[in-house]
Coordinates of C-alpha atoms in Angstrom, one line a residue:
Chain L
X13 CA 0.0 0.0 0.0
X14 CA 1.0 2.9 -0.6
X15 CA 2.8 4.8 2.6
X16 CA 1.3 8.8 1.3
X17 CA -1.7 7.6 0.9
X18 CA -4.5 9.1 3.4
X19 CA -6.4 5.5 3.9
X20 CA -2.8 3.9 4.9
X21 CA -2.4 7.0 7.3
X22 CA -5.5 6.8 8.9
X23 CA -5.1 3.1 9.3
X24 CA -1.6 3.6 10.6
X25 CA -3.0 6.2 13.4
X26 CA -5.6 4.5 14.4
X27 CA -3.3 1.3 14.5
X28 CA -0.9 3.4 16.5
X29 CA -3.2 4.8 18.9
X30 CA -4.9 1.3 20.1
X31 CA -1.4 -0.1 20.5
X32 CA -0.2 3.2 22.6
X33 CA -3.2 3.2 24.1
X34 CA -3.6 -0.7 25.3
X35 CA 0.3 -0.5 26.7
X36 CA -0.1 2.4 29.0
X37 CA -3.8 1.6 30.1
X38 CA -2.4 -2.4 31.3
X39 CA 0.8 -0.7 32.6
X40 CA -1.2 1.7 35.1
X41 CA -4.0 -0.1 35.8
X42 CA -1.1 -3.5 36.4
X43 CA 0.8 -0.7 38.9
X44 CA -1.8 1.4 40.3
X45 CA -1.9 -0.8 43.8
X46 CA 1.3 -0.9 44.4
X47 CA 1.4 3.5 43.6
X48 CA -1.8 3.9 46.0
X49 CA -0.1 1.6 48.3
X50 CA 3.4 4.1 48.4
X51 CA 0.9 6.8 48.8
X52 CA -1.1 5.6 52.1
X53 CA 2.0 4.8 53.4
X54 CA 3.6 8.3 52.6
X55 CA 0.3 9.8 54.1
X56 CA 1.3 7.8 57.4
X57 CA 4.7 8.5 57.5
X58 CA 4.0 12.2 57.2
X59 CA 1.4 12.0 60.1
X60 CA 3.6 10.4 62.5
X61 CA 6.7 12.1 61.2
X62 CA 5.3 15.5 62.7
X63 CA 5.6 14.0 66.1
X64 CA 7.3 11.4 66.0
X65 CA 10.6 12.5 64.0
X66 CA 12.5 10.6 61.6
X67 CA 13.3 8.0 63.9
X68 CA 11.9 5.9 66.0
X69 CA 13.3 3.4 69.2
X70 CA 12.2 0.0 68.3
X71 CA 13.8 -3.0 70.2
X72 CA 16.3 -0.5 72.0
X73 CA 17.6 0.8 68.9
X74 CA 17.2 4.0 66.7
X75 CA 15.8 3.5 63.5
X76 CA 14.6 5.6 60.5
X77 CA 10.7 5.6 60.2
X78 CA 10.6 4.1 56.9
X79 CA 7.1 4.3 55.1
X80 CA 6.4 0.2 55.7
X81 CA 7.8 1.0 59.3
X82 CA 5.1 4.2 59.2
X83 CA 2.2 1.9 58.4
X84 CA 3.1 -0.6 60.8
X85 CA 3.3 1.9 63.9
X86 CA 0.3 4.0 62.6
X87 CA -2.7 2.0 64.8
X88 CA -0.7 1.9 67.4
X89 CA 0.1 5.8 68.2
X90 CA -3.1 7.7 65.9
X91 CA -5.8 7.1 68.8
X92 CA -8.3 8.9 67.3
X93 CA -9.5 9.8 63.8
X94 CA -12.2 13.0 63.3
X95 CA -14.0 14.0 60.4
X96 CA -15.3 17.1 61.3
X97 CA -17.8 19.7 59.4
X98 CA -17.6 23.6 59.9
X99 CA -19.0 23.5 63.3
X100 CA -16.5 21.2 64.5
X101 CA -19.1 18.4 64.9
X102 CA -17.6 14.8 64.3
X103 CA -19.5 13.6 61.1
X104 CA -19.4 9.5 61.7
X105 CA -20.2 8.3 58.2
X106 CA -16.9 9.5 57.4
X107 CA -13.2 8.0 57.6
X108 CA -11.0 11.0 57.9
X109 CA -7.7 9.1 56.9
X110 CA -9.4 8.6 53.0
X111 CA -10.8 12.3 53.1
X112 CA -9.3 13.9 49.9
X113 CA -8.4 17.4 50.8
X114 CA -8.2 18.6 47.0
X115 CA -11.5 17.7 46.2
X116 CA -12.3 18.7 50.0
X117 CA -11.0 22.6 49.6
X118 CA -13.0 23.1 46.5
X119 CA -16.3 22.9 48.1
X120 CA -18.4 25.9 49.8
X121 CA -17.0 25.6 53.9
X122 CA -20.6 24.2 54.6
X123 CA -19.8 20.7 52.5
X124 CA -16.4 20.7 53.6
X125 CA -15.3 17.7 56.0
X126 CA -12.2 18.5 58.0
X127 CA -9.6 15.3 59.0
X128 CA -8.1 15.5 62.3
X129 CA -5.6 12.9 64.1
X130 CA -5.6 12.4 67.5
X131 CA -2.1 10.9 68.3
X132 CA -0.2 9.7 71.8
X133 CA 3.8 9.1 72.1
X134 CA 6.0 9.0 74.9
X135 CA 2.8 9.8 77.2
X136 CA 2.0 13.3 75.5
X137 CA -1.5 14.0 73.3
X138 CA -0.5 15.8 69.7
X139 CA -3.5 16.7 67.2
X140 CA -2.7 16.4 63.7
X141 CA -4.0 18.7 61.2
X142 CA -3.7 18.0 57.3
X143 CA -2.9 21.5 55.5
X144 CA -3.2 22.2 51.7
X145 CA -3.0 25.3 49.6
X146 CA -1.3 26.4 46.3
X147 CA 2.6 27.3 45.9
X148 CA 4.0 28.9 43.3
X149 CA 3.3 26.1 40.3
X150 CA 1.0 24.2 41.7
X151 CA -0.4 22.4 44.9
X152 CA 1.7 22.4 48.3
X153 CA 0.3 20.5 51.0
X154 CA 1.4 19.2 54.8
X155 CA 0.8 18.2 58.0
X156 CA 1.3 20.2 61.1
X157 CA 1.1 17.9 65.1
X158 CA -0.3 21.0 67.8
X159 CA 0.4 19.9 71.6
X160 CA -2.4 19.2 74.2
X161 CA -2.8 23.3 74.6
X162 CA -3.8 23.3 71.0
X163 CA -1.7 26.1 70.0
X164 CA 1.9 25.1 70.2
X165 CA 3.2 23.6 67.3
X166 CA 5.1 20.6 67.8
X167 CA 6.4 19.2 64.3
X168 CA 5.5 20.1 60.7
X169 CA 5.8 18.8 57.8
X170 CA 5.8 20.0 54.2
X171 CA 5.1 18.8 50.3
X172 CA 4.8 20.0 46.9
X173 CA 4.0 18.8 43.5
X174 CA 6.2 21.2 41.7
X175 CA 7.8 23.7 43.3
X176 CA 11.1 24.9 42.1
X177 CA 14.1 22.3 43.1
X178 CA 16.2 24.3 45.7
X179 CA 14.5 27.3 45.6
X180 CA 10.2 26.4 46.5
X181 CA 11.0 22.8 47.4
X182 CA 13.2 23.7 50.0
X183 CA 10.1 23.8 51.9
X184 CA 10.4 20.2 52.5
X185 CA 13.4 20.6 54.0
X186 CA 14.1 19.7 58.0
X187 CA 16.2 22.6 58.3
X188 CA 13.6 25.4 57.2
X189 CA 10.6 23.0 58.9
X190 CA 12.4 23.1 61.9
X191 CA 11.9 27.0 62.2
X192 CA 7.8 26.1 63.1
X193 CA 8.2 23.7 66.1
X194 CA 7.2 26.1 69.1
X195 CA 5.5 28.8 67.3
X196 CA 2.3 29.9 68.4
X197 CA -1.1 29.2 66.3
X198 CA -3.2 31.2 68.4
X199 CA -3.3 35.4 68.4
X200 CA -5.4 35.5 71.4
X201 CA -8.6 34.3 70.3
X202 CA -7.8 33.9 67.0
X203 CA -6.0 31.4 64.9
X204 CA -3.5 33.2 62.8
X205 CA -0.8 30.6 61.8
X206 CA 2.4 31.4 61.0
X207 CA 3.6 33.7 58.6
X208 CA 6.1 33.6 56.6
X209 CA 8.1 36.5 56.4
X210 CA 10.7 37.9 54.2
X211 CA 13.6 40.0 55.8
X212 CA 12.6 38.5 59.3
X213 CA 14.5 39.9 62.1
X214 CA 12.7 38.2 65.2
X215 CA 15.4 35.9 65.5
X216 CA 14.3 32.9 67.3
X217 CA 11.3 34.5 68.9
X218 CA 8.5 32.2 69.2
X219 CA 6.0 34.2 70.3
X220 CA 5.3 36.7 67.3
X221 CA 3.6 34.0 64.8
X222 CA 6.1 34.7 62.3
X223 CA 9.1 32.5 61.0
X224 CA 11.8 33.6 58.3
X225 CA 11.3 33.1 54.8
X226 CA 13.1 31.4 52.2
X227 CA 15.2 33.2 49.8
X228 CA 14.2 32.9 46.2
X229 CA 11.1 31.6 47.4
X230 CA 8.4 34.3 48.2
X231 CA 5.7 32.9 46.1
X232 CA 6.2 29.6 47.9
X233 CA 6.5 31.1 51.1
X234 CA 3.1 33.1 51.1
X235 CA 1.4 29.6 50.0
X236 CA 2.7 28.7 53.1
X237 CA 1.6 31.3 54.9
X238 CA -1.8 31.2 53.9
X239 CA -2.6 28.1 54.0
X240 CA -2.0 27.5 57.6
X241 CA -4.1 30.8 58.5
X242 CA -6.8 29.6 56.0
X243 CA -6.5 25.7 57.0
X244 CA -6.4 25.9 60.5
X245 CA -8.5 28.8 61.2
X246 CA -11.1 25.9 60.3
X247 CA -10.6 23.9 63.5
X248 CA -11.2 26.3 65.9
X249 CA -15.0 25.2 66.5
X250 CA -14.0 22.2 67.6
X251 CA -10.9 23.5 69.4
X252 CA -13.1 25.6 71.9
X253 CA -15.8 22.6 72.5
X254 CA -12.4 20.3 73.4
X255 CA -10.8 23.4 75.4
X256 CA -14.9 23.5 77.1
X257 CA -15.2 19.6 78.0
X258 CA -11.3 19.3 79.6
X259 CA -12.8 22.7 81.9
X260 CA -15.9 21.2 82.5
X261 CA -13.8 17.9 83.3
X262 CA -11.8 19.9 85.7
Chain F
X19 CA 31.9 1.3 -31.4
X20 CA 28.6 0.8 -29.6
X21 CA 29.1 -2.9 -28.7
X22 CA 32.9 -1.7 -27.0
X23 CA 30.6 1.2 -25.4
X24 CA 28.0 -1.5 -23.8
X25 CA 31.1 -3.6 -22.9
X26 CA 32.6 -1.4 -20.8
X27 CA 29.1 -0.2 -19.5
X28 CA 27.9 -3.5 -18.2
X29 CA 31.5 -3.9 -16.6
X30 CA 30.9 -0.5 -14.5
X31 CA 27.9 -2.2 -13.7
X32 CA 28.9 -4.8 -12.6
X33 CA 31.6 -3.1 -10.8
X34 CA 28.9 -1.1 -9.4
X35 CA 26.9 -4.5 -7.9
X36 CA 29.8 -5.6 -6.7
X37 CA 30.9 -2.5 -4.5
X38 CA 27.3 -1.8 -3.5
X39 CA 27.2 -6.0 -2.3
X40 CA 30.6 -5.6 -0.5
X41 CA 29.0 -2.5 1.0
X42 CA 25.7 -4.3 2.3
X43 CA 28.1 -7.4 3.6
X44 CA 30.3 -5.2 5.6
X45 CA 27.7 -3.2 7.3
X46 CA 26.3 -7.0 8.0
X47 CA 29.3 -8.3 8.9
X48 CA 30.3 -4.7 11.2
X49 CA 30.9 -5.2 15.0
X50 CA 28.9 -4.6 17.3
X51 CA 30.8 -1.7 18.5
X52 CA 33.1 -1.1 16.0
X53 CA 34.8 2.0 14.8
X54 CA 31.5 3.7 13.9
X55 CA 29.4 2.9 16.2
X56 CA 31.7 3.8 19.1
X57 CA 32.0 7.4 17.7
X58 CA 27.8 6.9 17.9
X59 CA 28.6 6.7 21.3
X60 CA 31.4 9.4 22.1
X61 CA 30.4 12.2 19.5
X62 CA 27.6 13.3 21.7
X63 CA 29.8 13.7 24.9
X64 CA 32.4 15.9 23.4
X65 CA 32.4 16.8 19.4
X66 CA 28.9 16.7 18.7
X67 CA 27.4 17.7 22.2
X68 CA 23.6 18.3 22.0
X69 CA 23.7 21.2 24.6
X70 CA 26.6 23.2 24.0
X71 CA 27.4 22.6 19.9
X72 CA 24.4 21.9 18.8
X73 CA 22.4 24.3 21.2
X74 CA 19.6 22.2 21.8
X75 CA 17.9 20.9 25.3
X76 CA 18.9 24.2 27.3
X77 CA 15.9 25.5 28.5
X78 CA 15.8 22.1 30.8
X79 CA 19.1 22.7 31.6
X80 CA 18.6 25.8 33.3
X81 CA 15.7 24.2 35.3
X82 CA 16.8 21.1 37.0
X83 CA 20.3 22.2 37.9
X84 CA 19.9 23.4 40.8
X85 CA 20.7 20.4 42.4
X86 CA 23.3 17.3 41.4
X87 CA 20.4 14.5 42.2
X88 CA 17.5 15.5 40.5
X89 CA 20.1 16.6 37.6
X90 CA 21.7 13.0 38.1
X91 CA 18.1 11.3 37.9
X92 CA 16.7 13.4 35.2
X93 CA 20.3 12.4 32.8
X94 CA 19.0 8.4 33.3
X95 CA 15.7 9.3 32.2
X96 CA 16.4 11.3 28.9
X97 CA 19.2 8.8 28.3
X98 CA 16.3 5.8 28.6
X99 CA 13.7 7.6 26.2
X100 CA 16.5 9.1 23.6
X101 CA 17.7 5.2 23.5
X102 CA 14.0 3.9 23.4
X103 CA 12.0 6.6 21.4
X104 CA 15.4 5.9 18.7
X105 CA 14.8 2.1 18.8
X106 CA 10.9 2.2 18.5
X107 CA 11.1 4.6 15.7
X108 CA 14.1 2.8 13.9
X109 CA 12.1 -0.7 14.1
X110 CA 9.3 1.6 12.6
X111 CA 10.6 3.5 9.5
X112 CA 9.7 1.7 7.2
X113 CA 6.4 1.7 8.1
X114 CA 5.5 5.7 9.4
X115 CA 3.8 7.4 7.1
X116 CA 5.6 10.4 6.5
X117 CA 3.0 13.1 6.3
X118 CA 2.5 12.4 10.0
X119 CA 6.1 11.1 11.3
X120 CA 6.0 14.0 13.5
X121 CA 3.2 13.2 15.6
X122 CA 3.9 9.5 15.2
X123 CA 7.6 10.5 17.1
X124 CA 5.5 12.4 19.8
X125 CA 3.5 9.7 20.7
X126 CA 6.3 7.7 21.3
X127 CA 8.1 10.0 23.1
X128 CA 4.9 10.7 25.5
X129 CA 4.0 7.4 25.7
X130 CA 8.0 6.5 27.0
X131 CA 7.7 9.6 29.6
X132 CA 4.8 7.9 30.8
X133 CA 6.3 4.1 31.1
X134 CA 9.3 6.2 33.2
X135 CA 6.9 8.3 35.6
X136 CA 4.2 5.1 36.0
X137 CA 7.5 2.8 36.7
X138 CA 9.1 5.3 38.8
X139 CA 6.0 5.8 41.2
X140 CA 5.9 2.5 41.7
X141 CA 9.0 1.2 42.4
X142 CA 11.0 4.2 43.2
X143 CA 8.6 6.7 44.8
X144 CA 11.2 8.8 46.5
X145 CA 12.8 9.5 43.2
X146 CA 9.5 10.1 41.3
X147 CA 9.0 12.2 44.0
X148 CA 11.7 14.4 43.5
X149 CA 11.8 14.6 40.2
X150 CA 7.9 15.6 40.3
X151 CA 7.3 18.0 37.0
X152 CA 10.9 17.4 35.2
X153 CA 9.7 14.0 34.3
X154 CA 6.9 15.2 32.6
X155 CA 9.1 18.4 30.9
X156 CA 11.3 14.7 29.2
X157 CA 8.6 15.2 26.3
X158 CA 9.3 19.1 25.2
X159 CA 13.0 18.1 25.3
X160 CA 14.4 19.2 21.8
X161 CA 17.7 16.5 21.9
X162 CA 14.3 13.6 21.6
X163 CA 12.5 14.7 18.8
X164 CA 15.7 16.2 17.0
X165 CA 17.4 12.5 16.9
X166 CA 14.2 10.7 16.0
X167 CA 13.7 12.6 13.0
X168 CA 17.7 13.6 12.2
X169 CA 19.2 9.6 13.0
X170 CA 16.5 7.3 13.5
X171 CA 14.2 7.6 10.6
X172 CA 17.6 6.5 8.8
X173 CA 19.2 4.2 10.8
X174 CA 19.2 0.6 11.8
X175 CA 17.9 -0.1 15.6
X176 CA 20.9 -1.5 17.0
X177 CA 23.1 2.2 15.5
X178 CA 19.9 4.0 16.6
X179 CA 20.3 2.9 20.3
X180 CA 23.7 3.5 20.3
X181 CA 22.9 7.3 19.2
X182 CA 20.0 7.7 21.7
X183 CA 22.4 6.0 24.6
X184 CA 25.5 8.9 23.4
X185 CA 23.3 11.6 23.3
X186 CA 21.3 11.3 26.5
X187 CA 24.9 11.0 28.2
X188 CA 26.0 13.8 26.4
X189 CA 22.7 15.7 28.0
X190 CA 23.7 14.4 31.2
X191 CA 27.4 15.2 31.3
X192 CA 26.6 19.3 30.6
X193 CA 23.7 18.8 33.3
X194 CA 25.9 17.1 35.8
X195 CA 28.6 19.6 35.2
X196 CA 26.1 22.6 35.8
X197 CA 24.5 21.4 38.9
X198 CA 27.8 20.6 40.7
X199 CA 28.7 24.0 40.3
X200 CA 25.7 25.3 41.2
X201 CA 25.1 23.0 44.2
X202 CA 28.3 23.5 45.9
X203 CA 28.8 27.2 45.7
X204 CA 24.8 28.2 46.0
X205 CA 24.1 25.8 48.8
X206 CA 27.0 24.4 50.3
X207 CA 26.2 20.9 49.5
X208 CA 26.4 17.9 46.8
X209 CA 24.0 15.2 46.7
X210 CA 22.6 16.9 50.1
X211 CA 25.7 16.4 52.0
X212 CA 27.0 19.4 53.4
X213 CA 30.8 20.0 51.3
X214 CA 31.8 23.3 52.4
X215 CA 31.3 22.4 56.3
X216 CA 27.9 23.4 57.7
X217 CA 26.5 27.1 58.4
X218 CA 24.8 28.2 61.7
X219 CA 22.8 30.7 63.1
X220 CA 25.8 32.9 64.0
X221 CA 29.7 32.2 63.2
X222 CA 30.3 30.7 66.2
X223 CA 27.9 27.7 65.4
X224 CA 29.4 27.7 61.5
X225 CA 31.7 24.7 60.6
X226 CA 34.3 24.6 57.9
X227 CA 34.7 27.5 55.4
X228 CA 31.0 29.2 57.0
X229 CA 33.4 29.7 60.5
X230 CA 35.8 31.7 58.4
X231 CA 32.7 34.0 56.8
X232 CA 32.0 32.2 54.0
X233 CA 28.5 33.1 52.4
X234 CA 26.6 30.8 49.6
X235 CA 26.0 32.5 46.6
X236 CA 22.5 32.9 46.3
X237 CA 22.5 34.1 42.8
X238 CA 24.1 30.2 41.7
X239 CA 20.1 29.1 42.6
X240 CA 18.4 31.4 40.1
X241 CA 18.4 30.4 36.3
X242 CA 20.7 32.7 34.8
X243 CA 23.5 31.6 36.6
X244 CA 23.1 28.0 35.0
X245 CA 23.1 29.8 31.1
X246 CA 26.6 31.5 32.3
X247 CA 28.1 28.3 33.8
X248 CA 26.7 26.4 30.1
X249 CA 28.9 29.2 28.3
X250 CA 31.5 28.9 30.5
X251 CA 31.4 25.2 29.7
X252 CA 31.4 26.1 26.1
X253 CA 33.8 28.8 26.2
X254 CA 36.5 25.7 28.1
X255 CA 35.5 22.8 25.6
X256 CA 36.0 25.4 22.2
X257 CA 39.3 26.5 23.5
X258 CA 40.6 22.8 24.2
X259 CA 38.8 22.0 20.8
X260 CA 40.1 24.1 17.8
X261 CA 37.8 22.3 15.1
X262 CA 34.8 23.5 16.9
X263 CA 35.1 27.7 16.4
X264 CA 33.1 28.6 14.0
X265 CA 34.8 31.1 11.2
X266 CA 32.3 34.0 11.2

């Protein structure tokens, strides 16, 4: 046949585009549970990194938390799971750990459900909060562990999909995540987060709800910034009924 | 008169069929990696370099420098798809119609990226993780598409592999080169490990070159400083290599 001929090319693409088409559908539907597998696990190790650490003591010896070492230890620290609506009312239908937060942030506040971990290590209560919000090329999400007052911060974490290597990604760095643990979430009554600030000059003050920025990476930064204020603003409903019940347990 | 003419025509000929057999039989019979197809192989990294003599690839270049690993991880990538997209479209030449080879070499491209980023999720989540977008930035890469349709369209698959194999490396080498420098002297580290001794809040806390006042240079992170550190490298490899100055 001949190869110019428009009834050989349209055989040829439609040819083409079943073969292509057959391939990469058997490859990702072949790997998608061992993908959504990697991605529960990274979702545990995230959660317990923020209080736990990297490593953990198992047996009398230090060892990194590992995502399969994540999954295994998960049960046994998260005590609690909430799903929560806007009032801060537990909604029971709902399992917080598969709550999608990107699908979850597009909807009015109203629809919204809100995941919340309660956790217990080394005989202290932390409250895990998932965060999402936008960077500077696309989504940035993590997870920040609050201590029992509900306003200290005791560990964060950070992710990205696409933030610039070295310069936005360096959010998911220890040494810039490290600058969060002991800030303050609350401005008196109100949950501000923490900003992050360009030019900061509080030194290690961890009182003023501000932590310094990263250079190169403003755009990033302010994603940061707002979406703690905007994610965790959300919990304070349920924060006050919690901070009512331990006084009326008093 | 005519009949010597003929004679001497069907003896060219025949000459002719004879050279153009002894041709075919030696390109049978040539070595796996003989003379040829190892310059297939070493062109690209010096001579023939995709990224700094023939100017393609660069916009990439600047964006995944920043650091050695992802620039490390990114090189095995292109140097997989440049060897496979060659091979798939080599074993299909014959058969691509060529009012549409374009598209035909984009799908195959696309549908390698994928393979790698599928793959990579799986069974290497940490690195797909840090390679995130670059992955996906493997199809608008210029080096692909230019050997598909300058080598492979022309070439046997086995000299086709060799070419995508040489010029992936020769990516990866210019990469490589760019984000050690721009690694060590904009953060202090390589592969993550702090090189240059480690810096702390105040002098007293700084290790290494930091304790003597050391800054990083902030300007190695942004973009323009990996264009200047590709001309450098060009500037080095055209002064070492005579044959490569162009007479303007």
């Amino acid at each position: 046949m001949d190869r110019n001929s428009n009834t050989y090319t349209f055989i040829f693409s439609i040819s083409m585009v079943i073969v292509v088409a057959v391939v990469l559908s058997f490859l990702a539907t072949s790997l998608k549970p061992k993908q959504s597998k990697n991605v529960r696990q990274e979702k545990m190790q995230n959660i317990l990194n923020t209080f736990v650490g990297d490593s953990i003591e198992v047996d009398g010896k230090k060892v990194e938390l590992t995502r399969e070492l994540a999954s295994e230890k998960f049960d046994e620290f998260i005590k609690n799971q909430y799903a929560l609506n806007y009032k801060g009312e537990t909604v029971e239908s709902v399992n917080a750990f598969n709550i999608n937060l990107a699908t979850e942030i597009k909807k009015p506040v109203e629809e919204q459900i809100f995941p919340l971990y309660e956790a217990e290590f080394n005989g202290q209560t932390f409250f895990v909060i998932p965060l999402r919000g936008s960077g500077l090329w696309d989504a940035i999400w993590g997870y920040v562990a609050l201590k029992d007052d509900l306003n200290t911060i005791e560990g964060i974490i950070f992710d990205h999909k696409g933030e610039t290597a070295g310069l936005g990604a360096e959010i998911t760095t220890d040494w810039f995540q490290e600058r969060f643990k002991d800030e303050k979430i609350y401005d008196g009554n109100n949950i501000v987060g923490v900003e992050v600030t360009k030019g900061y000059s509080g030194g290690n003050d961890k009182t003023d709800h501000q932590v310094n920025a990263i250079s190169g990476a403003t755009m990033t930064g302010n994603g940061v910034t707002n979406m703690m204020k905007e994610r965790l603003a959300k919990y304070k409903p349920f924060f006050e009924k919690l901070k009512n019940s331990k006084l009326a347990i008093q | 008169m005519s009949e010597q003419k003929k004679e001497i025509k069907t003896k060219e000929e025949k000459k002719k069929e004879e050279m153009i057999l002894f041709l075919s039989k030696s390109e049978e019979k040539e070595a796996f990696l003989s003379r040829a197809n190892r310059k297939l192989l070493t062109d690209p990294l010096n001579d023939d370099n995709p990224i700094t003599v023939q100017m393609l690839g660069i916009c990439s270049a600047l964006a995944i420098t920043v650091q050695l690993r992802p620039a490390i991880v990114m090189s095995l990538a292109v140097i997989f798809v440049t060897a496979m997209g060659n091979v798939v479209i080599s074993l299909l030449r014959n058969l691509i119609p060529n009012r549409i080879r374009i598209i035909v070499q984009l799908v195959v491209v696309a549908s390698l990226v994928i393979v790698v980023d599928q793959v990579l999720k799986a069974f290497l989540y940490d690195v797909s993780k840090q390679l995130s977008i670059f992955i996906g930035l493997i199809i608008t890469n210029c080096i692909i598409m230019g050997r598909l349709e300058a080598f492979a369209l022309g070439n046997k698959p086995w000299k086709s592999f060799l070419d995508g194999i040489g010029n992936g490396a020769g990516y990866g080498i210019i990469l490589i080169i760019v984000a050690f420098f721009r690694e060590l002297l904009g953060s202090g580290k390589l592969l993550g490990y702090e090189i240059l001794g480690h810096k702390g809040l105040t002098l007293a806390d700084s290790t290494g070159l930091y304790a003597l006042g050391y800054e990083n240079n902030g300007f190695f992170l942004l973009s323009p400083m990996a264009l200047i550190i590709v001309g450098l490298v060009i500037w080095y490899q055209r002064s070492r290599n005579r044959k490569l100055i162009e007479e303007s």
